[in-house]
CSV table of C-alpha atoms in Angstrom, one decimal:
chain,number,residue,atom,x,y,z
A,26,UNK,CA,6.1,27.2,-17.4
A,27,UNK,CA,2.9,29.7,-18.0
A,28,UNK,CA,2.3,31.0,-14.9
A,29,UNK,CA,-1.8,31.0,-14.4
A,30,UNK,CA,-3.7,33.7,-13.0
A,31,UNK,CA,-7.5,33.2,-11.6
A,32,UNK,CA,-9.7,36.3,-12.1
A,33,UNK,CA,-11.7,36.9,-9.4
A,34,UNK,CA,-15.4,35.2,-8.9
A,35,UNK,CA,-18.3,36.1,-7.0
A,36,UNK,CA,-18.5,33.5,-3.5
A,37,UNK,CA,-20.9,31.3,-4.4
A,38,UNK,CA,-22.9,30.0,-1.8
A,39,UNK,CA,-23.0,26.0,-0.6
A,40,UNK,CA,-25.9,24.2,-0.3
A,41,UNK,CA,-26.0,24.2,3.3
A,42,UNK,CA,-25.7,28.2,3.4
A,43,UNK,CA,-28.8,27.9,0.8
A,44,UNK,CA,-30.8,25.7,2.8
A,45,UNK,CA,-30.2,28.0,5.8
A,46,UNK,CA,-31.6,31.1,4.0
A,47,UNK,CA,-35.1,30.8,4.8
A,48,UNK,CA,-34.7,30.2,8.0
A,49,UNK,CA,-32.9,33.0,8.5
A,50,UNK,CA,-35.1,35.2,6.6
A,51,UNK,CA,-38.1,33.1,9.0
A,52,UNK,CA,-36.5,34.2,12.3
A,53,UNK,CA,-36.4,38.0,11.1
A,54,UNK,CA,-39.6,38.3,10.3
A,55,UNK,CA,-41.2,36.8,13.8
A,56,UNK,CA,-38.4,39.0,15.6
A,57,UNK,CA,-39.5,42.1,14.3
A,58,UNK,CA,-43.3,41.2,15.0
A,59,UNK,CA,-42.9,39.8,18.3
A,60,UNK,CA,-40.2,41.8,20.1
A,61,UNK,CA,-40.5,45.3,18.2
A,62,UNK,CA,-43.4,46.0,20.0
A,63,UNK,CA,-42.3,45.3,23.3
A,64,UNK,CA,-39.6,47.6,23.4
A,65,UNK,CA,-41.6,50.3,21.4
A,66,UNK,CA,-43.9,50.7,24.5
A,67,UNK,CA,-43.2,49.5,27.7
A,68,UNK,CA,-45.6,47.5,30.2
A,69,UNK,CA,-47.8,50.2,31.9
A,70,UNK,CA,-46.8,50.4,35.8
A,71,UNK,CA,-49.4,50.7,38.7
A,72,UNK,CA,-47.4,52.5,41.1
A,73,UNK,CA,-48.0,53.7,44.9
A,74,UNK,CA,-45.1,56.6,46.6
A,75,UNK,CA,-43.3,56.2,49.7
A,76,UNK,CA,-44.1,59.3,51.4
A,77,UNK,CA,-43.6,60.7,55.7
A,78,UNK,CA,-46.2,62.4,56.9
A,79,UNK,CA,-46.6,63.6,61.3
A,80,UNK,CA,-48.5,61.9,63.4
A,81,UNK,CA,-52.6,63.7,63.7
A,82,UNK,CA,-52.3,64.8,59.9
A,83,UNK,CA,-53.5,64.1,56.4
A,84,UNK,CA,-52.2,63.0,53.3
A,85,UNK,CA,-53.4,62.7,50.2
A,86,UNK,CA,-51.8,60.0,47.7
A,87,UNK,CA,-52.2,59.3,44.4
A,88,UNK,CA,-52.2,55.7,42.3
A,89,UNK,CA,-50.7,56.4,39.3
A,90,UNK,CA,-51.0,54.2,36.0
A,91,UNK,CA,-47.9,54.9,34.2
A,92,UNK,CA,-47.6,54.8,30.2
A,93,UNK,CA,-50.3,53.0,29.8
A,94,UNK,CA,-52.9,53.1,26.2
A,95,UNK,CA,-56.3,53.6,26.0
A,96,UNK,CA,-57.2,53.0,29.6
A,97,UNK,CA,-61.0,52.4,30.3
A,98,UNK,CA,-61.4,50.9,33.7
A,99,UNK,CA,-60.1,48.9,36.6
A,100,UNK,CA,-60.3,47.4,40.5
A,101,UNK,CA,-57.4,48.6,42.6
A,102,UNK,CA,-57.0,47.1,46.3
A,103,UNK,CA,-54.7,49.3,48.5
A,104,UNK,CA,-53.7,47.1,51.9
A,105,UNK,CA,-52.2,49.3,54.6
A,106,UNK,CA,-51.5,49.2,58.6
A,107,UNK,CA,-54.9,49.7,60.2
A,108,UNK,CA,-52.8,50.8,63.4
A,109,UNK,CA,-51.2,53.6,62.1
A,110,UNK,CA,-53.3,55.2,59.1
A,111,UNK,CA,-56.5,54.6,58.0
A,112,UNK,CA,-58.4,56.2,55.0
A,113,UNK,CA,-60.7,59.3,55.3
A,114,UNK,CA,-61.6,59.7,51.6
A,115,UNK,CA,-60.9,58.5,48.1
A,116,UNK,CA,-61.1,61.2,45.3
A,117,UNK,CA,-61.2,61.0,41.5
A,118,UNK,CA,-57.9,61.2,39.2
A,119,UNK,CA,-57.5,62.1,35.6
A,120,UNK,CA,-61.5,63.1,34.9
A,121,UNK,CA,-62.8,59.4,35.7
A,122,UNK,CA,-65.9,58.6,38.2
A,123,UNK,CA,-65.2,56.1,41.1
A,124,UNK,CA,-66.8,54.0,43.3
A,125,UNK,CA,-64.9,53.2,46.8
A,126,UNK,CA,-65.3,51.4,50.2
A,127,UNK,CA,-62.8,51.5,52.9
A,128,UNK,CA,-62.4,48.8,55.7
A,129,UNK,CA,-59.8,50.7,58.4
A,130,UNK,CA,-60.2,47.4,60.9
A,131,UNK,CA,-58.5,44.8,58.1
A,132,UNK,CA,-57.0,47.8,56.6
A,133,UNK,CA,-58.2,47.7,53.3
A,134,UNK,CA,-60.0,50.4,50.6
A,135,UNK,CA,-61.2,49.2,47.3
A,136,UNK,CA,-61.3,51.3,44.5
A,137,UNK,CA,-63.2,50.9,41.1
A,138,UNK,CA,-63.0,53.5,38.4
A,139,UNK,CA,-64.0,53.9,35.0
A,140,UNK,CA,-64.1,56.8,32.2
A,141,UNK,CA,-67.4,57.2,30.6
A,142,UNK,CA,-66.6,59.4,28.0
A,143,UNK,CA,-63.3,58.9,26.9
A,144,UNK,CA,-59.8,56.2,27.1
A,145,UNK,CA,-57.3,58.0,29.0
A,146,UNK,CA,-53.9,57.5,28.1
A,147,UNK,CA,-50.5,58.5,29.1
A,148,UNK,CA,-49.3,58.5,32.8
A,149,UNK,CA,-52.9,58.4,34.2
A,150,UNK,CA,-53.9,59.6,38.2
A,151,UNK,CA,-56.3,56.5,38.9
A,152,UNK,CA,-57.3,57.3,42.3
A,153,UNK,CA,-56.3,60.2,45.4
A,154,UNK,CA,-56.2,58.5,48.8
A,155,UNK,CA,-56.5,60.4,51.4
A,156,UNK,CA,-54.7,58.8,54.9
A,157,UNK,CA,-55.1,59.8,58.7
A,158,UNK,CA,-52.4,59.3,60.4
A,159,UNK,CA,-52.9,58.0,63.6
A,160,UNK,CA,-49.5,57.3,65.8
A,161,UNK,CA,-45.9,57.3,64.7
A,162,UNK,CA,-45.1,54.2,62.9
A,163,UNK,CA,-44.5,52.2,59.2
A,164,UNK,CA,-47.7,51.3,57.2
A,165,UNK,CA,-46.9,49.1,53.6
A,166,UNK,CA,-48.8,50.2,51.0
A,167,UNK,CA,-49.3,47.2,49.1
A,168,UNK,CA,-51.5,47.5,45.6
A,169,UNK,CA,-53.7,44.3,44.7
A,170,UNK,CA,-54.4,45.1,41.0
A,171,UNK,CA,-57.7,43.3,40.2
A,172,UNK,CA,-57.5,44.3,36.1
A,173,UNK,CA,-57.3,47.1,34.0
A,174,UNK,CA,-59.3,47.7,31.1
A,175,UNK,CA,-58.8,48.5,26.9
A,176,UNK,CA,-61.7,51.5,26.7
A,177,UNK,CA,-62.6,49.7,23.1
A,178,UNK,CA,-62.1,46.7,23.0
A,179,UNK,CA,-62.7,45.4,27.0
A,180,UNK,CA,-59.1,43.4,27.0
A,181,UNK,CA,-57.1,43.4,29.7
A,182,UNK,CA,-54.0,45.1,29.9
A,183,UNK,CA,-51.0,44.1,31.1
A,184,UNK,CA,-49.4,45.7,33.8
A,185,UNK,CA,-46.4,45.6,36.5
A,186,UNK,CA,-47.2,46.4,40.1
A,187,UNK,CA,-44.8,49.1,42.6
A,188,UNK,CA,-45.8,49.2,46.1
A,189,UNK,CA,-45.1,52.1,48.6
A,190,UNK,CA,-45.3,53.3,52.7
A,191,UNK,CA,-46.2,55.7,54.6
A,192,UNK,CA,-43.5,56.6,57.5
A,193,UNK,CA,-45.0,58.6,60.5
A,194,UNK,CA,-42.7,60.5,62.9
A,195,UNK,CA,-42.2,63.5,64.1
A,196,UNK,CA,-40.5,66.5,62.8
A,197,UNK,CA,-36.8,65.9,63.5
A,198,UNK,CA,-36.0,69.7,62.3
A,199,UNK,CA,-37.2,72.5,64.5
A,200,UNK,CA,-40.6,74.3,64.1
A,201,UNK,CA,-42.1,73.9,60.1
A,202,UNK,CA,-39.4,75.6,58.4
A,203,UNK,CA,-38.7,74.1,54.7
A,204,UNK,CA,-35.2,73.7,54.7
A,205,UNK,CA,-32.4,76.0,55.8
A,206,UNK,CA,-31.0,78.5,52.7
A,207,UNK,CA,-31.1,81.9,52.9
A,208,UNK,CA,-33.1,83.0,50.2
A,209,UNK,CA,-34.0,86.5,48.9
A,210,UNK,CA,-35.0,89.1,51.3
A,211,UNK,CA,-33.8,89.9,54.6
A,212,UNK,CA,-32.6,87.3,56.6
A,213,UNK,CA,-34.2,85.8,59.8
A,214,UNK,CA,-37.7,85.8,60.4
A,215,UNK,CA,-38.4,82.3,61.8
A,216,UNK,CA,-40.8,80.3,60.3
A,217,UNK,CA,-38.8,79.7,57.1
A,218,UNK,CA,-37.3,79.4,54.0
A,219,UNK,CA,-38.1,76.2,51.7
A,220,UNK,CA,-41.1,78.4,49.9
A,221,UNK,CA,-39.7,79.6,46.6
A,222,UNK,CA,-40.9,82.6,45.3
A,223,UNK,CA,-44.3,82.4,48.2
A,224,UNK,CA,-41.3,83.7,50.8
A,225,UNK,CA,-43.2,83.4,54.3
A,226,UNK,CA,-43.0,86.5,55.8
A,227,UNK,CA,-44.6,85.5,59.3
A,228,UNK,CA,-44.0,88.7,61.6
A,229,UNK,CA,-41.0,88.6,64.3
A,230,UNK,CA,-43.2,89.0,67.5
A,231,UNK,CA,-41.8,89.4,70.9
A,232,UNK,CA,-43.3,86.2,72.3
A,233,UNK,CA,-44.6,83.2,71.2
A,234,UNK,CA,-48.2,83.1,70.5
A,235,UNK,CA,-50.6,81.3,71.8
A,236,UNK,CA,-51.7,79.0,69.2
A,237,UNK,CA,-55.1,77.5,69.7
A,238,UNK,CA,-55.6,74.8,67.2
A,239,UNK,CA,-53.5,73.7,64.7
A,240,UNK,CA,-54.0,71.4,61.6
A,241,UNK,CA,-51.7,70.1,58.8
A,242,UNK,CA,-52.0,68.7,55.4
A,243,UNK,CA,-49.6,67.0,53.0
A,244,UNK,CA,-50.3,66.9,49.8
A,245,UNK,CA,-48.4,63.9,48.2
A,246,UNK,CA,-47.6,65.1,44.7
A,247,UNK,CA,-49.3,68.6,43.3
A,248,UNK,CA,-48.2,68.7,39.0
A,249,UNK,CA,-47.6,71.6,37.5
A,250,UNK,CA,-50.2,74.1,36.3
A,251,UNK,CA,-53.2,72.1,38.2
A,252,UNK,CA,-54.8,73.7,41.1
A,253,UNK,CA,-54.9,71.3,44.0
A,254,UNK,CA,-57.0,71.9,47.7
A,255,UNK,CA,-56.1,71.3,51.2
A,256,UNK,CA,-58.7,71.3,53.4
A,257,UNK,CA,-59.0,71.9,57.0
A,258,UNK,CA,-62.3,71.2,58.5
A,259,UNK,CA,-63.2,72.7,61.8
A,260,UNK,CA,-61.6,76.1,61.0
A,261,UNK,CA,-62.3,79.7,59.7
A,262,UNK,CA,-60.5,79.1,56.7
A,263,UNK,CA,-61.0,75.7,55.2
A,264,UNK,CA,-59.5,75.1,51.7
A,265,UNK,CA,-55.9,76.4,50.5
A,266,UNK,CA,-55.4,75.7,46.7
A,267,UNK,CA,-52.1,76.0,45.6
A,268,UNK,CA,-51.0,76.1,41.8
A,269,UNK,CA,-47.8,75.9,40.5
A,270,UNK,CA,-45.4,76.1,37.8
A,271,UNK,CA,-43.2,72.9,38.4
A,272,UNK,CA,-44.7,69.6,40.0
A,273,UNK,CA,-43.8,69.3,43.2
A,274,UNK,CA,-43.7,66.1,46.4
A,275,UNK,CA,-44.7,66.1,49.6
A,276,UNK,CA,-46.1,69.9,50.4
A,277,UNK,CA,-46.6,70.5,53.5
A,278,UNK,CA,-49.6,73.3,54.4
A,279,UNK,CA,-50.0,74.4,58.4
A,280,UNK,CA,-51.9,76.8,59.5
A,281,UNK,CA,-51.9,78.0,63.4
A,282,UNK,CA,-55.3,79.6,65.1
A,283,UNK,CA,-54.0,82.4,66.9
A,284,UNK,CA,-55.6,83.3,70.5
A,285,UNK,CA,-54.0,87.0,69.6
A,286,UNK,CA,-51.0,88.3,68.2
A,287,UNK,CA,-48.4,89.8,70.3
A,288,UNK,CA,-46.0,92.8,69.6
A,289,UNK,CA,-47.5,94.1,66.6
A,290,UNK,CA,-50.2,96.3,65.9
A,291,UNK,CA,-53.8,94.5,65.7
A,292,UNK,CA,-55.3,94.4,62.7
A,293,UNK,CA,-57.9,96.9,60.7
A,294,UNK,CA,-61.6,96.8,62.1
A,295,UNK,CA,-63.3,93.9,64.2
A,296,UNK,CA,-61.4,90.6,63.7
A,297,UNK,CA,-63.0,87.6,64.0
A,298,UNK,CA,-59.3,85.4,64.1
A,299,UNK,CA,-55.7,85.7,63.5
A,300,UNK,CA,-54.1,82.3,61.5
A,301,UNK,CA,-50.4,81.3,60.8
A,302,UNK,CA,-49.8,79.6,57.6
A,303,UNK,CA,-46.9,77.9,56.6
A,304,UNK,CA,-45.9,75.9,53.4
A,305,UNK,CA,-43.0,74.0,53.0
A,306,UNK,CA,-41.4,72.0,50.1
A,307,UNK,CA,-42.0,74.8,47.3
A,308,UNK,CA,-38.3,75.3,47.1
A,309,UNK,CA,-37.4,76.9,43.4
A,310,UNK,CA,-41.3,77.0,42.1
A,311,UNK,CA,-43.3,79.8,41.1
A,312,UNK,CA,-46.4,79.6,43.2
A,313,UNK,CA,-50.4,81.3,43.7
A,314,UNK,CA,-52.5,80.9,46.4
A,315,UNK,CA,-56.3,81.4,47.4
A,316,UNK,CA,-57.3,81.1,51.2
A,317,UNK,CA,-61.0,80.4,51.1
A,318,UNK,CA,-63.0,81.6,54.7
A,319,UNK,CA,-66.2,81.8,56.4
A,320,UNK,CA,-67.7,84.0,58.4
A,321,UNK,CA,-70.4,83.4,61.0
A,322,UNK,CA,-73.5,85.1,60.4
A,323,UNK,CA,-74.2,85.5,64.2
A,324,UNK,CA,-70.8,87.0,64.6
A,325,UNK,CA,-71.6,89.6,62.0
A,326,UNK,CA,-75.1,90.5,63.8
A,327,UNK,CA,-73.4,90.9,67.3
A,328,UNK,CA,-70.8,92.9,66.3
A,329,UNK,CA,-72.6,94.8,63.6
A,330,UNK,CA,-70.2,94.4,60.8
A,331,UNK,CA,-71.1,95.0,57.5
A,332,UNK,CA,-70.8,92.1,55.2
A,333,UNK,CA,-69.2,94.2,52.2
A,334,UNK,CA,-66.4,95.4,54.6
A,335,UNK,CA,-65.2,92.0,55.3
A,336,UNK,CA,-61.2,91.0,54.1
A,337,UNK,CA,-58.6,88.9,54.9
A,338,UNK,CA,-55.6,91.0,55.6
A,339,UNK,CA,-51.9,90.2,55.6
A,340,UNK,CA,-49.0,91.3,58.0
A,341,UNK,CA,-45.6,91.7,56.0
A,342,UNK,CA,-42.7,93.6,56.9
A,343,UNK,CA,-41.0,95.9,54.2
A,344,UNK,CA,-38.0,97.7,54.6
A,345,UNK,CA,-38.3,97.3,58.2
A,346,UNK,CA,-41.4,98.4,58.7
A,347,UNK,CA,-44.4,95.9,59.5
A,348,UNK,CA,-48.2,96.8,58.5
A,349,UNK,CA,-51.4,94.9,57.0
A,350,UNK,CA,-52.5,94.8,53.9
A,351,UNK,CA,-56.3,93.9,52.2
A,352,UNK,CA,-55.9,91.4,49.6
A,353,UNK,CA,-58.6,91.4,47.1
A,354,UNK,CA,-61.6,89.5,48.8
A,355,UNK,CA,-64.6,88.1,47.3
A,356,UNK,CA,-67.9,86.5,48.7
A,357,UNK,CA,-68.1,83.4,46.3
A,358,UNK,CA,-71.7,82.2,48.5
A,359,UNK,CA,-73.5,81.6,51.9
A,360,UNK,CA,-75.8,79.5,53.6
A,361,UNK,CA,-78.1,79.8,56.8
A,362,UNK,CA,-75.6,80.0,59.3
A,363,UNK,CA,-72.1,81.5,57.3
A,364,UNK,CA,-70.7,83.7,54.8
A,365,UNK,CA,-67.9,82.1,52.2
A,366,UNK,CA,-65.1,83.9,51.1
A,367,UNK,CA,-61.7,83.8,48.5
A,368,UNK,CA,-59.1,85.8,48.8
A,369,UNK,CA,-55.7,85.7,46.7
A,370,UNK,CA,-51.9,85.5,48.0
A,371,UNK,CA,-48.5,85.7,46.7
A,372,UNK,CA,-47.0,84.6,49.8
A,373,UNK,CA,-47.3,82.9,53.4
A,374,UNK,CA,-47.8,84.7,56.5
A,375,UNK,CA,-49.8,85.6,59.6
A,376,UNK,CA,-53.4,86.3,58.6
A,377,UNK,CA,-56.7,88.2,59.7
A,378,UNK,CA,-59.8,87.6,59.0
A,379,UNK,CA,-61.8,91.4,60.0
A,380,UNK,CA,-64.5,93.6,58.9
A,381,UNK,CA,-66.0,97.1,59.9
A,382,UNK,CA,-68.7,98.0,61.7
A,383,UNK,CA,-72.0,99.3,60.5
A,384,UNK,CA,-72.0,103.3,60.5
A,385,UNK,CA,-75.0,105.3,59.2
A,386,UNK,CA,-75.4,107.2,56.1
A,387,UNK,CA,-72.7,104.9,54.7
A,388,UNK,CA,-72.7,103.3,51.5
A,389,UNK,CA,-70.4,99.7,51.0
A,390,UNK,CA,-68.5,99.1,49.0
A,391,UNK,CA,-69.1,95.9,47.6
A,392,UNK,CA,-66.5,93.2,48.0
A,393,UNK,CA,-67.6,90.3,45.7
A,394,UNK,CA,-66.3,90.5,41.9
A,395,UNK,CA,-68.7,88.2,40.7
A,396,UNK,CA,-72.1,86.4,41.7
A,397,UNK,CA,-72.7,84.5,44.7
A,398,UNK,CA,-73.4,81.4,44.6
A,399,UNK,CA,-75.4,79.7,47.5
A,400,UNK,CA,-73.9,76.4,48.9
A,401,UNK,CA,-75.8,73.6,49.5
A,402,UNK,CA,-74.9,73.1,53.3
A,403,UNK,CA,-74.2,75.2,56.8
A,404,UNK,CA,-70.4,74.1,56.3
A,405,UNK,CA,-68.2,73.0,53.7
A,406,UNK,CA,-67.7,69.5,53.1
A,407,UNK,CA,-64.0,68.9,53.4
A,408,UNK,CA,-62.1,67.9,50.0
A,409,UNK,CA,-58.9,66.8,49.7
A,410,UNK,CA,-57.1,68.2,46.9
A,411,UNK,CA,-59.2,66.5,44.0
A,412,UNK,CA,-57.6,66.6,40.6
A,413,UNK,CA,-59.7,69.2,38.9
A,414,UNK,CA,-62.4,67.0,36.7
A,415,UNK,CA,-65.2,67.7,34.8
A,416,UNK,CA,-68.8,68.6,36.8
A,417,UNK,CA,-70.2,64.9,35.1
A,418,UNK,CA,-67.8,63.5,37.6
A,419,UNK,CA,-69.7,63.9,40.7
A,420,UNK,CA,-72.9,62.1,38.9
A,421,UNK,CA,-71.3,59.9,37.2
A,422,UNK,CA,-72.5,57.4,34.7
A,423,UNK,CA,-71.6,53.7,34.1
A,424,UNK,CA,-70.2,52.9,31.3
A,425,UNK,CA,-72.7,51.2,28.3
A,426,UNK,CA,-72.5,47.4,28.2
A,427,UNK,CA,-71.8,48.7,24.6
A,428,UNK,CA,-67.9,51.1,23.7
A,429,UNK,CA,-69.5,54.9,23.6
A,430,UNK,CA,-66.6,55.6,21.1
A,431,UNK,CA,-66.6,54.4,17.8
A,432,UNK,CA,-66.6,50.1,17.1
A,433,UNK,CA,-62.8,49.0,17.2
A,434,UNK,CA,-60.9,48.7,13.9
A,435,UNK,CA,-58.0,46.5,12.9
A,436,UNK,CA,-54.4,48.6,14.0
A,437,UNK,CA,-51.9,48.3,11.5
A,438,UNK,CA,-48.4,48.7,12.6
A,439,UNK,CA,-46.7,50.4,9.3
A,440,UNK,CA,-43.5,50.5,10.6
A,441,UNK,CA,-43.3,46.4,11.3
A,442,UNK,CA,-44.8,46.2,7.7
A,443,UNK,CA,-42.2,48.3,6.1
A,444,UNK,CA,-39.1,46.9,8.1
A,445,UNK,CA,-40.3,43.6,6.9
A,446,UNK,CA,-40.1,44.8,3.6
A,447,UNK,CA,-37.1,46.6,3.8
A,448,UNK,CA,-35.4,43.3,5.7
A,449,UNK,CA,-36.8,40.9,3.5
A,450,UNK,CA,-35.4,43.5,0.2
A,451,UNK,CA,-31.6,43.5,1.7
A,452,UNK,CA,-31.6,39.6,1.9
A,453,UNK,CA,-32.9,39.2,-1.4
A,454,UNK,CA,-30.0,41.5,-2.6
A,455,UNK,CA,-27.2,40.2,-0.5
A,456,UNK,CA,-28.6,36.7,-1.7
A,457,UNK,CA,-28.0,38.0,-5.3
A,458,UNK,CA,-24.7,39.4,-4.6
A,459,UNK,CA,-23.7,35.8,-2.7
A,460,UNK,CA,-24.7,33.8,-5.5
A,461,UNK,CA,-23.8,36.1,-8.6
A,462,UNK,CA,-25.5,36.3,-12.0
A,463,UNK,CA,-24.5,34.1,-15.1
């Protein structure tokens, strides 16, 4: 009996596997236009921190818009707890104009911005609130998203909400120090560590001073490489901007008016005041500072002090030795009643503010590297670290009932196109391959 041998053959493919082809090539298609895009960008978030600030300080918070596209404009409602914060001021984020209006009895601020030149995209700063806090306690920070806006085409976009709090307490660690760690230099020195490379190097004095007003400001988030202010209204020196080279949460800036400073030698000339400042919260960055200052114009007159001769000066201890040094001061303007000054600092300590008196026959030196501008009023208006932004920003302009960028076009996702392509090729083939070729 002839045994019989079948050479192999292609499967073939049944009807029913037929039939189901289209389908199948159907449901590949819509999946790749449908869910390819959502996982290619995810849903922008509208996002709030948790932060802890002390009771009787500021805090300055930004609303973030994260990964978000062409951003144009949008209403943000922020609800908090009237009886323990309530908002002071509401500052632009990334370059946009804003319009705001704060209600601390119901506890609410509204916030509308909108960029008038360009879309912003990216993780976008919306809006910096700045908080009072007014007694120890919890406040919610719930966000209300009203819309945001497409800058072209006026859509809304869709977006997911994530609230946050403030928490107000009291320091639970002892005095402002940062964080215990010894870091470089010699050890002890009290007023601590927690700085990075801006080491505090507040003088060891044999008694306590007697401190005679003191203010604190947290600054919520400061990103890296973008300068941002603290200001303390009410004092000789009124803005600290900090810049540094990592972004950094929840910096904490004191500074301490001294009634006098005790078991060291008194600084150069005539001083007008001796300040404490601390930072905390800089652990591991690389930091620079500038202390701006006035200087009362009556002051100067009754004491005869030259103008050009004014400096802030520094205490630090090196090697043992403690002594004060003139940083590089500058007059940056002046109105009726003051004098403004900048100086610049690598580090945190306890501060003068001094100048010399008038002497005759002698020339000054002059103290101011550039020109002087003249402010517009007696004493600076407090600012709490704005986002730097251009000058347009402080006039700003609506928005035109018409895009100011160019009229929308069609987008064309190539890559959808082209998988569709590619997809629909492969089927084809393996359909070829199922079926064979007589």
């Amino acid at each position: 009996m002839r045994s019989m041998t079948r050479s192999p053959q292609l499967f073939r493919l049944t009807q029913r596997t037929a039939d189901l082809l289209p389908f199948f090539i159907l449901f590949t298609m819509l999946y790749l236009l449908l869910f390819y895009p959502l996982s290619a960008s995810a849903i922008p978030e509208v996002k709030i921190e948790n932060v802890e600030v002390t009771p009787n300080s500021t805090i300055t918070i930004p609303i973030i818009v994260r990964n978000v596209e062409n951003l144009g404009s949008g209403t943000i409602n922020v609800i908090y707890n009237p009886s323990i914060v309530r908002v002071v001021n509401v500052k632009s984020g990334t370059g946009n104009a804003l319009e705001w209006n704060a209600d601390n009895t119901e506890g609410i601020v509204r916030i509308v911005a909108w960029s008038a030149n360009e879309s912003k995209s990216g993780d976008v700063i919306f809006a910096n609130i700045t908080f009072e806090s007014l007694k120890e306690g919890f406040s919610f920070l719930n966000l209300s998203v009203h819309d945001l806006t497409d800058y072209f085409n006026y859509t809304k976009i869709d977006f997911t909400v994530k609230n946050g709090s403030i928490l107000v307490r009291r320091s639970t660690g002892g005095g402002t120090s940062g964080g215990g760690g010894g870091g470089a230099g010699a050890g002890g020195g009290g007023g601590g560590g927690g700085v990075g490379y801006m080491p505090p190097t507040t003088p060891r004095q044999t008694e306590a001073p007697s401190v005679v007003e003191r203010k604190e400001v947290t600054i919520a988030c400061i990103e890296a490489g973008k300068p941002e202010t603290a200001s303390f209204e009410g004092l000789d020196v009124y803005n600290i901007t900090l810049i540094e080279d990592k972004t950094v949460y929840n910096v904490s800036i004191v500074v301490e008016k001294l009634a006098k400073v005790v078991g060291i030698t008194d600084a150069p000339g005539v001083v007008l005041s001796y300040f404490n400042i601390t930072v905390t919260n800089l652990t591991g960055v690389n930091a620079s500072a500038t202390v701006e200052f006035k200087v009362s114009k009556s002051w100067m007159s009754e004491n005869s002090i030259e103008e050009e001769t004014i400096r802030l000066y520094k205490y630090e201890e090196r090697e043992g030795i403690g002594r004060w040094f003139a940083l590089p001061t500058s007059k940056i303007g002046e109105d009726s009643s003051f004098s403004y000054f900048s100086a610049e600092t690598s580090s945190f300590s306890l501060f003068a503010i001094s100048g010399e008196v008038k002497s005759a026959g002698k020339t000054p030196q002059p103290t101011a590297v550039g020109t002087p501008q003249t402010l517009p009023s007696p004493s600076p208006t407090p600012s709490h670290f704005p986002s730097p932004t251009p000058a347009s920003e402080h006039t700003p302009t609506p928005r035109a009932t018409t895009p100011i960028a160019p009229a929308p076009s069609l987008t064309i996702n190539w890559f959808i196109i082209i998988a569709i392509i590619a997809s629909s090729a492969i089927i084809l083939t393996v359909l070829y391959l199922l079926t064979g070729a007589k």
